[in-house]
Amino acid sequence: MGRPGDIRLSFDGAAEIYDAIRPAYPAAMFDALFEMLPRNPAVVEVGPGTGQATRDLLARGAVVHAIEIGPSMAATLRSNLPSDRLRVTVADFEQVAIAAGSADAVFASTAYHWISPEAQADRPASILRPGGVVAIVDLIQVESPDDDGFFAACQPIYERYRQGHTGPPAPTRDAVDPAIRRMLSDDPRFHDVTVRRFDWNQTYTAGQYRQLMLSYSGTRMMDERDRSGLVDDMAAFIDQHFAGSVTRPLVVALTTASLG
């Protein structure tokens, strides 16, 4: 379990919102992943949330051990996907006991940045069978005319509430280079490090974008007054200046590497 005040647990208070607004992932991404795995692979999924990716893992025949730190998230996941091929454990991935050499894949979708750098390679190396695959998904916004200038135009609203971004969008799809790729490339235990990129624009109404913001840890950690002000102002801005809907130009980056 997480420590009191652990930012990772901020999602747990928004399990219902998270489940409703966070989208699934491109089918082509799972197709690429499962080409690397045996039939009915044993997959350890890190930070599954309410099952946005778990559903696709199960649909392709995987036997999934999902490690979720949030009790409410885990409960929603179990309710969403009752299956005898899904085991959900409420625990911290860095601390939970998992048998050595027991998994064909360690998989995480938009959750692996919460794992400490020293554990990001060590844990998969201990869990995977020889030849097993670590597969990490990052979701990255890119510069594109598809957003009609929304990203730049909305920055003053974030600044008003002292909520800055970690950086601008990637300039192009091909410029997306996840940090996990560099880390795995430098680790002699892993080989065949590959990044596959999938275009994945997402369009939201003003109300949906408001809910999306409420599912993010940065927004969850704000005090209630500022949080409400931020999401309400953003929704009003989208209604007034973008005819009620906006598109986020995204790239889903699947980084994979094989052990041994």
mmCIF file of C-alpha atoms in Angstrom:
data_model
loop_
_atom_site.group_PDB
_atom_site.id
_atom_site.type_symbol
_atom_site.label_atom_id
_atom_site.label_comp_id
_atom_site.label_asym_id
_atom_site.label_seq_id
_atom_site.Cartn_x
_atom_site.Cartn_y
_atom_site.Cartn_z
ATOM 1 C CA MET A 1 0.000 0.000 0.000
ATOM 2 C CA GLY A 2 1.023 3.588 -0.485
ATOM 3 C CA ARG A 3 2.233 5.900 2.224
ATOM 4 C CA PRO A 4 -0.133 8.532 3.718
ATOM 5 C CA GLY A 5 -0.135 11.512 1.365
ATOM 6 C CA ASP A 6 1.201 9.378 -1.502
ATOM 7 C CA ILE A 7 0.293 11.273 -4.681
ATOM 8 C CA ARG A 8 -0.367 7.958 -6.406
ATOM 9 C CA LEU A 9 -3.407 7.531 -4.169
ATOM 10 C CA SER A 10 -4.893 10.815 -5.392
ATOM 11 C CA PHE A 11 -6.468 8.867 -8.263
ATOM 12 C CA ASP A 12 -8.307 6.579 -5.865
ATOM 13 C CA GLY A 13 -10.728 9.307 -4.810
ATOM 14 C CA ALA A 14 -11.760 9.718 -8.442
ATOM 15 C CA ALA A 15 -12.220 6.078 -9.446
ATOM 16 C CA GLU A 16 -15.707 6.679 -10.849
ATOM 17 C CA ILE A 17 -14.592 9.699 -12.895
ATOM 18 C CA TYR A 18 -11.446 7.909 -14.045
ATOM 19 C CA ASP A 19 -13.461 4.910 -15.181
ATOM 20 C CA ALA A 20 -15.943 7.049 -17.109
ATOM 21 C CA ILE A 21 -13.553 9.412 -18.894
ATOM 22 C CA ARG A 22 -10.243 7.630 -19.455
ATOM 23 C CA PRO A 23 -10.324 5.987 -22.896
ATOM 24 C CA ALA A 24 -9.166 2.576 -24.026
ATOM 25 C CA TYR A 25 -6.009 2.229 -26.143
ATOM 26 C CA PRO A 26 -5.562 1.545 -29.869
ATOM 27 C CA ALA A 27 -6.154 -2.050 -30.915
ATOM 28 C CA ALA A 28 -3.054 -1.878 -33.120
ATOM 29 C CA MET A 29 -0.925 -1.359 -30.023
ATOM 30 C CA PHE A 30 -2.124 -4.609 -28.485
ATOM 31 C CA ASP A 31 -1.728 -6.394 -31.805
ATOM 32 C CA ALA A 32 1.934 -5.354 -31.843
ATOM 33 C CA LEU A 33 2.447 -6.422 -28.240
ATOM 34 C CA PHE A 34 0.848 -9.839 -28.593
ATOM 35 C CA GLU A 35 2.985 -10.642 -31.626
ATOM 36 C CA MET A 36 5.856 -10.789 -29.113
ATOM 37 C CA LEU A 37 4.135 -13.045 -26.575
ATOM 38 C CA PRO A 38 3.211 -16.719 -26.351
ATOM 39 C CA ARG A 39 -0.377 -17.886 -26.457
ATOM 40 C CA ASN A 40 -2.292 -17.069 -23.243
ATOM 41 C CA PRO A 41 0.655 -15.176 -21.736
ATOM 42 C CA ALA A 42 1.078 -14.560 -18.024
ATOM 43 C CA VAL A 43 1.070 -10.764 -17.704
ATOM 44 C CA VAL A 44 1.822 -8.662 -14.629
ATOM 45 C CA GLU A 45 0.060 -5.336 -15.156
ATOM 46 C CA VAL A 46 1.327 -2.368 -13.147
ATOM 47 C CA GLY A 47 -1.168 0.339 -12.212
ATOM 48 C CA PRO A 48 -4.189 -0.880 -14.197
ATOM 49 C CA GLY A 49 -6.538 1.761 -12.831
ATOM 50 C CA THR A 50 -10.081 0.640 -13.579
ATOM 51 C CA GLY A 51 -9.085 -1.588 -16.493
ATOM 52 C CA GLN A 52 -8.658 0.597 -19.571
ATOM 53 C CA ALA A 53 -5.923 -1.710 -20.893
ATOM 54 C CA THR A 54 -6.744 -4.796 -18.843
ATOM 55 C CA ARG A 55 -9.856 -5.376 -20.919
ATOM 56 C CA ASP A 56 -7.766 -5.738 -24.089
ATOM 57 C CA LEU A 57 -5.191 -7.957 -22.403
ATOM 58 C CA LEU A 58 -7.935 -10.340 -21.300
ATOM 59 C CA ALA A 59 -9.683 -10.215 -24.680
ATOM 60 C CA ARG A 60 -6.491 -11.496 -26.293
ATOM 61 C CA GLY A 61 -6.215 -14.418 -23.910
ATOM 62 C CA ALA A 62 -3.770 -13.140 -21.300
ATOM 63 C CA VAL A 63 -3.774 -14.331 -17.704
ATOM 64 C CA VAL A 64 -3.376 -11.051 -15.832
ATOM 65 C CA HIS A 65 -2.069 -10.310 -12.345
ATOM 66 C CA ALA A 66 -2.977 -6.637 -11.888
ATOM 67 C CA ILE A 67 -1.101 -4.700 -9.189
ATOM 68 C CA GLU A 68 -3.110 -1.604 -8.244
ATOM 69 C CA ILE A 69 -2.195 0.653 -5.335
ATOM 70 C CA GLY A 70 -5.664 2.229 -4.998
ATOM 71 C CA PRO A 71 -8.356 0.154 -3.228
ATOM 72 C CA SER A 72 -11.254 1.938 -4.969
ATOM 73 C CA MET A 73 -9.600 1.600 -8.358
ATOM 74 C CA ALA A 74 -9.029 -2.096 -7.699
ATOM 75 C CA ALA A 75 -12.647 -2.622 -6.630
ATOM 76 C CA THR A 76 -13.917 -0.961 -9.810
ATOM 77 C CA LEU A 77 -11.538 -3.058 -11.895
ATOM 78 C CA ARG A 78 -12.828 -6.277 -10.330
ATOM 79 C CA SER A 79 -16.425 -5.163 -10.912
ATOM 80 C CA ASN A 80 -15.762 -4.149 -14.515
ATOM 81 C CA LEU A 81 -13.938 -7.315 -15.539
ATOM 82 C CA PRO A 82 -15.023 -10.420 -13.644
ATOM 83 C CA SER A 83 -12.782 -13.162 -15.004
ATOM 84 C CA ASP A 84 -11.030 -16.248 -13.727
ATOM 85 C CA ARG A 85 -7.999 -15.039 -15.708
ATOM 86 C CA LEU A 86 -7.752 -11.802 -13.714
ATOM 87 C CA ARG A 87 -6.212 -11.541 -10.257
ATOM 88 C CA VAL A 88 -6.187 -8.078 -8.677
ATOM 89 C CA THR A 89 -3.810 -7.311 -5.820
ATOM 90 C CA VAL A 90 -3.960 -4.020 -3.909
ATOM 91 C CA ALA A 91 -0.286 -3.272 -3.364
ATOM 92 C CA ASP A 92 2.741 -1.198 -4.298
ATOM 93 C CA PHE A 93 4.426 -2.846 -7.300
ATOM 94 C CA GLU A 94 7.848 -2.113 -5.840
ATOM 95 C CA GLN A 95 7.068 -4.052 -2.666
ATOM 96 C CA VAL A 96 4.596 -6.804 -3.562
ATOM 97 C CA ALA A 97 5.882 -10.374 -3.657
ATOM 98 C CA ILE A 98 5.806 -11.867 -7.162
ATOM 99 C CA ALA A 99 7.517 -15.152 -7.943
ATOM 100 C CA ALA A 100 10.776 -14.836 -9.848
ATOM 101 C CA GLY A 101 10.588 -15.856 -13.482
ATOM 102 C CA SER A 102 6.800 -16.181 -13.385
ATOM 103 C CA ALA A 103 5.696 -13.724 -16.090
ATOM 104 C CA ASP A 104 5.834 -13.589 -19.866
ATOM 105 C CA ALA A 105 5.322 -9.818 -19.751
ATOM 106 C CA VAL A 106 5.360 -6.886 -17.365
ATOM 107 C CA PHE A 107 2.985 -4.274 -18.771
ATOM 108 C CA ALA A 108 2.103 -0.739 -17.680
ATOM 109 C CA SER A 109 -0.009 1.878 -19.436
ATOM 110 C CA THR A 110 0.616 5.512 -18.418
ATOM 111 C CA ALA A 111 1.564 4.379 -14.912
ATOM 112 C CA TYR A 112 5.234 3.438 -14.978
ATOM 113 C CA HIS A 113 6.540 6.936 -14.285
ATOM 114 C CA TRP A 114 5.257 6.427 -10.731
ATOM 115 C CA ILE A 115 7.792 3.624 -10.222
ATOM 116 C CA SER A 116 11.147 4.677 -8.763
ATOM 117 C CA PRO A 117 13.952 4.754 -11.371
ATOM 118 C CA GLU A 118 15.959 2.064 -9.610
ATOM 119 C CA ALA A 119 12.991 -0.334 -9.728
ATOM 120 C CA GLN A 120 11.896 0.313 -13.311
ATOM 121 C CA ALA A 121 14.333 -2.257 -14.703
ATOM 122 C CA ASP A 122 15.131 -4.301 -11.587
ATOM 123 C CA ARG A 123 11.565 -5.413 -10.897
ATOM 124 C CA PRO A 124 10.819 -6.679 -14.431
ATOM 125 C CA ALA A 125 14.224 -8.362 -14.559
ATOM 126 C CA SER A 126 13.327 -10.358 -11.445
ATOM 127 C CA ILE A 127 9.760 -11.196 -12.491
ATOM 128 C CA LEU A 128 10.145 -12.077 -16.170
ATOM 129 C CA ARG A 129 11.024 -15.447 -17.582
ATOM 130 C CA PRO A 130 14.080 -15.521 -19.882
ATOM 131 C CA GLY A 131 12.968 -13.894 -23.116
ATOM 132 C CA GLY A 132 10.033 -12.221 -21.371
ATOM 133 C CA VAL A 133 8.947 -8.751 -22.423
ATOM 134 C CA VAL A 134 8.671 -5.490 -20.519
ATOM 135 C CA ALA A 135 6.097 -3.296 -22.279
ATOM 136 C CA ILE A 136 5.560 0.303 -21.186
ATOM 137 C CA VAL A 137 2.954 2.635 -22.675
ATOM 138 C CA ASP A 138 3.344 6.418 -22.607
ATOM 139 C CA LEU A 139 0.722 8.889 -23.788
ATOM 140 C CA ILE A 140 2.311 12.039 -25.204
ATOM 141 C CA GLN A 141 0.730 15.170 -26.630
ATOM 142 C CA VAL A 142 2.213 16.403 -29.913
ATOM 143 C CA GLU A 143 2.067 19.661 -31.813
ATOM 144 C CA SER A 144 -0.561 19.476 -34.515
ATOM 145 C CA PRO A 145 -3.002 21.752 -36.321
ATOM 146 C CA ASP A 146 -5.653 19.269 -35.205
ATOM 147 C CA ASP A 147 -5.984 21.078 -31.868
ATOM 148 C CA ASP A 148 -6.836 24.408 -33.589
ATOM 149 C CA GLY A 149 -4.451 26.210 -31.242
ATOM 150 C CA PHE A 150 -6.175 25.043 -28.063
ATOM 151 C CA PHE A 151 -3.037 24.041 -26.154
ATOM 152 C CA ALA A 152 -1.411 27.461 -26.516
ATOM 153 C CA ALA A 153 -4.650 29.344 -25.974
ATOM 154 C CA CYS A 154 -5.533 27.618 -22.702
ATOM 155 C CA GLN A 155 -2.169 28.115 -20.962
ATOM 156 C CA PRO A 156 -3.184 31.382 -19.237
ATOM 157 C CA ILE A 157 -5.929 29.464 -17.425
ATOM 158 C CA TYR A 158 -3.410 26.986 -16.022
ATOM 159 C CA GLU A 159 -1.087 29.849 -15.094
ATOM 160 C CA ARG A 160 -3.927 31.618 -13.290
ATOM 161 C CA TYR A 161 -4.129 28.631 -10.959
ATOM 162 C CA ARG A 162 -0.365 28.035 -10.897
ATOM 163 C CA GLN A 163 -0.777 24.739 -12.721
ATOM 164 C CA GLY A 164 1.949 24.583 -15.357
ATOM 165 C CA HIS A 165 2.765 21.725 -17.710
ATOM 166 C CA THR A 166 6.017 19.779 -17.521
ATOM 167 C CA GLY A 167 6.848 20.954 -21.018
ATOM 168 C CA PRO A 168 5.440 21.767 -24.430
ATOM 169 C CA PRO A 169 4.053 19.061 -26.704
ATOM 170 C CA ALA A 170 6.527 17.035 -28.727
ATOM 171 C CA PRO A 171 7.141 18.834 -32.036
ATOM 172 C CA THR A 172 6.413 15.755 -34.158
ATOM 173 C CA ARG A 173 5.280 12.161 -33.813
ATOM 174 C CA ASP A 174 8.780 10.868 -34.583
ATOM 175 C CA ALA A 175 10.278 13.125 -31.897
ATOM 176 C CA VAL A 176 8.468 11.164 -29.184
ATOM 177 C CA ASP A 177 11.275 9.375 -27.318
ATOM 178 C CA PRO A 178 10.152 7.941 -23.966
ATOM 179 C CA ALA A 179 12.648 8.047 -21.113
ATOM 180 C CA ILE A 180 12.054 4.341 -20.494
ATOM 181 C CA ARG A 181 13.583 3.555 -23.902
ATOM 182 C CA ARG A 182 16.838 5.221 -22.947
ATOM 183 C CA MET A 183 16.907 3.516 -19.560
ATOM 184 C CA LEU A 184 16.282 0.035 -20.968
ATOM 185 C CA SER A 185 18.786 0.595 -23.776
ATOM 186 C CA ASP A 186 21.476 1.256 -21.167
ATOM 187 C CA ASP A 187 20.655 -1.897 -19.176
ATOM 188 C CA PRO A 188 22.626 -4.965 -20.342
ATOM 189 C CA ARG A 189 19.920 -7.317 -19.065
ATOM 190 C CA PHE A 190 17.557 -6.208 -21.830
ATOM 191 C CA HIS A 191 17.811 -6.306 -25.619
ATOM 192 C CA ASP A 192 15.716 -5.545 -28.710
ATOM 193 C CA VAL A 193 14.522 -2.250 -27.229
ATOM 194 C CA THR A 194 11.889 -0.862 -29.595
ATOM 195 C CA VAL A 195 9.451 2.053 -29.612
ATOM 196 C CA ARG A 196 6.279 1.803 -31.666
ATOM 197 C CA ARG A 197 4.225 4.975 -32.070
ATOM 198 C CA PHE A 198 0.492 5.162 -32.746
ATOM 199 C CA ASP A 199 -1.400 8.358 -33.600
ATOM 200 C CA TRP A 200 -4.375 8.723 -31.302
ATOM 201 C CA ASN A 201 -6.346 11.961 -31.371
ATOM 202 C CA GLN A 202 -9.013 12.313 -28.695
ATOM 203 C CA THR A 203 -11.931 14.765 -28.922
ATOM 204 C CA TYR A 204 -13.780 16.009 -25.844
ATOM 205 C CA THR A 205 -16.798 18.199 -25.197
ATOM 206 C CA ALA A 206 -16.321 20.934 -22.619
ATOM 207 C CA GLY A 207 -17.973 18.764 -19.980
ATOM 208 C CA GLN A 208 -15.858 15.747 -20.856
ATOM 209 C CA TYR A 209 -12.669 17.798 -20.748
ATOM 210 C CA ARG A 210 -13.677 19.030 -17.308
ATOM 211 C CA GLN A 211 -14.034 15.419 -16.163
ATOM 212 C CA LEU A 212 -10.736 14.477 -17.790
ATOM 213 C CA MET A 213 -8.959 17.185 -15.811
ATOM 214 C CA LEU A 214 -10.539 15.891 -12.605
ATOM 215 C CA SER A 215 -8.986 12.489 -13.293
ATOM 216 C CA TYR A 216 -5.406 13.842 -13.237
ATOM 217 C CA SER A 217 -3.222 13.749 -10.142
ATOM 218 C CA GLY A 218 -2.135 17.382 -10.432
ATOM 219 C CA THR A 219 -5.737 18.552 -10.382
ATOM 220 C CA ARG A 220 -6.673 16.096 -7.635
ATOM 221 C CA MET A 221 -3.924 17.492 -5.386
ATOM 222 C CA MET A 222 -5.180 21.101 -5.641
ATOM 223 C CA ASP A 223 -7.295 22.564 -2.869
ATOM 224 C CA GLU A 224 -11.006 22.258 -3.571
ATOM 225 C CA ARG A 225 -11.616 25.925 -4.385
ATOM 226 C CA ASP A 226 -8.799 26.182 -6.925
ATOM 227 C CA ARG A 227 -9.614 22.791 -8.409
ATOM 228 C CA SER A 228 -13.229 23.783 -9.031
ATOM 229 C CA GLY A 229 -12.171 27.156 -10.399
ATOM 230 C CA LEU A 230 -9.683 25.624 -12.810
ATOM 231 C CA VAL A 231 -11.971 22.996 -14.304
ATOM 232 C CA ASP A 232 -14.977 25.329 -14.473
ATOM 233 C CA ASP A 233 -12.960 28.072 -16.165
ATOM 234 C CA MET A 234 -11.539 25.588 -18.661
ATOM 235 C CA ALA A 235 -14.949 24.209 -19.559
ATOM 236 C CA ALA A 236 -16.319 27.726 -20.033
ATOM 237 C CA PHE A 237 -13.298 28.642 -22.185
ATOM 238 C CA ILE A 238 -13.893 25.635 -24.452
ATOM 239 C CA ASP A 239 -17.566 26.525 -24.789
ATOM 240 C CA GLN A 240 -16.869 30.176 -25.549
ATOM 241 C CA HIS A 241 -13.827 29.929 -27.816
ATOM 242 C CA PHE A 242 -13.838 26.416 -29.306
ATOM 243 C CA ALA A 243 -17.532 25.821 -30.003
ATOM 244 C CA GLY A 244 -17.847 23.370 -27.151
ATOM 245 C CA SER A 245 -15.267 20.736 -28.083
ATOM 246 C CA VAL A 246 -11.503 20.330 -28.450
ATOM 247 C CA THR A 247 -9.140 17.706 -29.844
ATOM 248 C CA ARG A 248 -5.959 16.521 -28.139
ATOM 249 C CA PRO A 249 -3.404 15.287 -30.704
ATOM 250 C CA LEU A 250 -1.685 12.371 -28.984
ATOM 251 C CA VAL A 251 0.842 9.664 -29.664
ATOM 252 C CA VAL A 252 0.662 6.354 -27.845
ATOM 253 C CA ALA A 253 4.249 5.119 -27.497
ATOM 254 C CA LEU A 254 4.733 1.415 -26.774
ATOM 255 C CA THR A 255 8.279 0.707 -25.580
ATOM 256 C CA THR A 256 9.234 -2.963 -25.434
ATOM 257 C CA ALA A 257 12.383 -4.856 -24.492
ATOM 258 C CA SER A 258 13.208 -8.530 -24.006
ATOM 259 C CA LEU A 259 15.012 -9.999 -21.009
ATOM 260 C CA GLY A 260 18.166 -12.035 -21.484
#
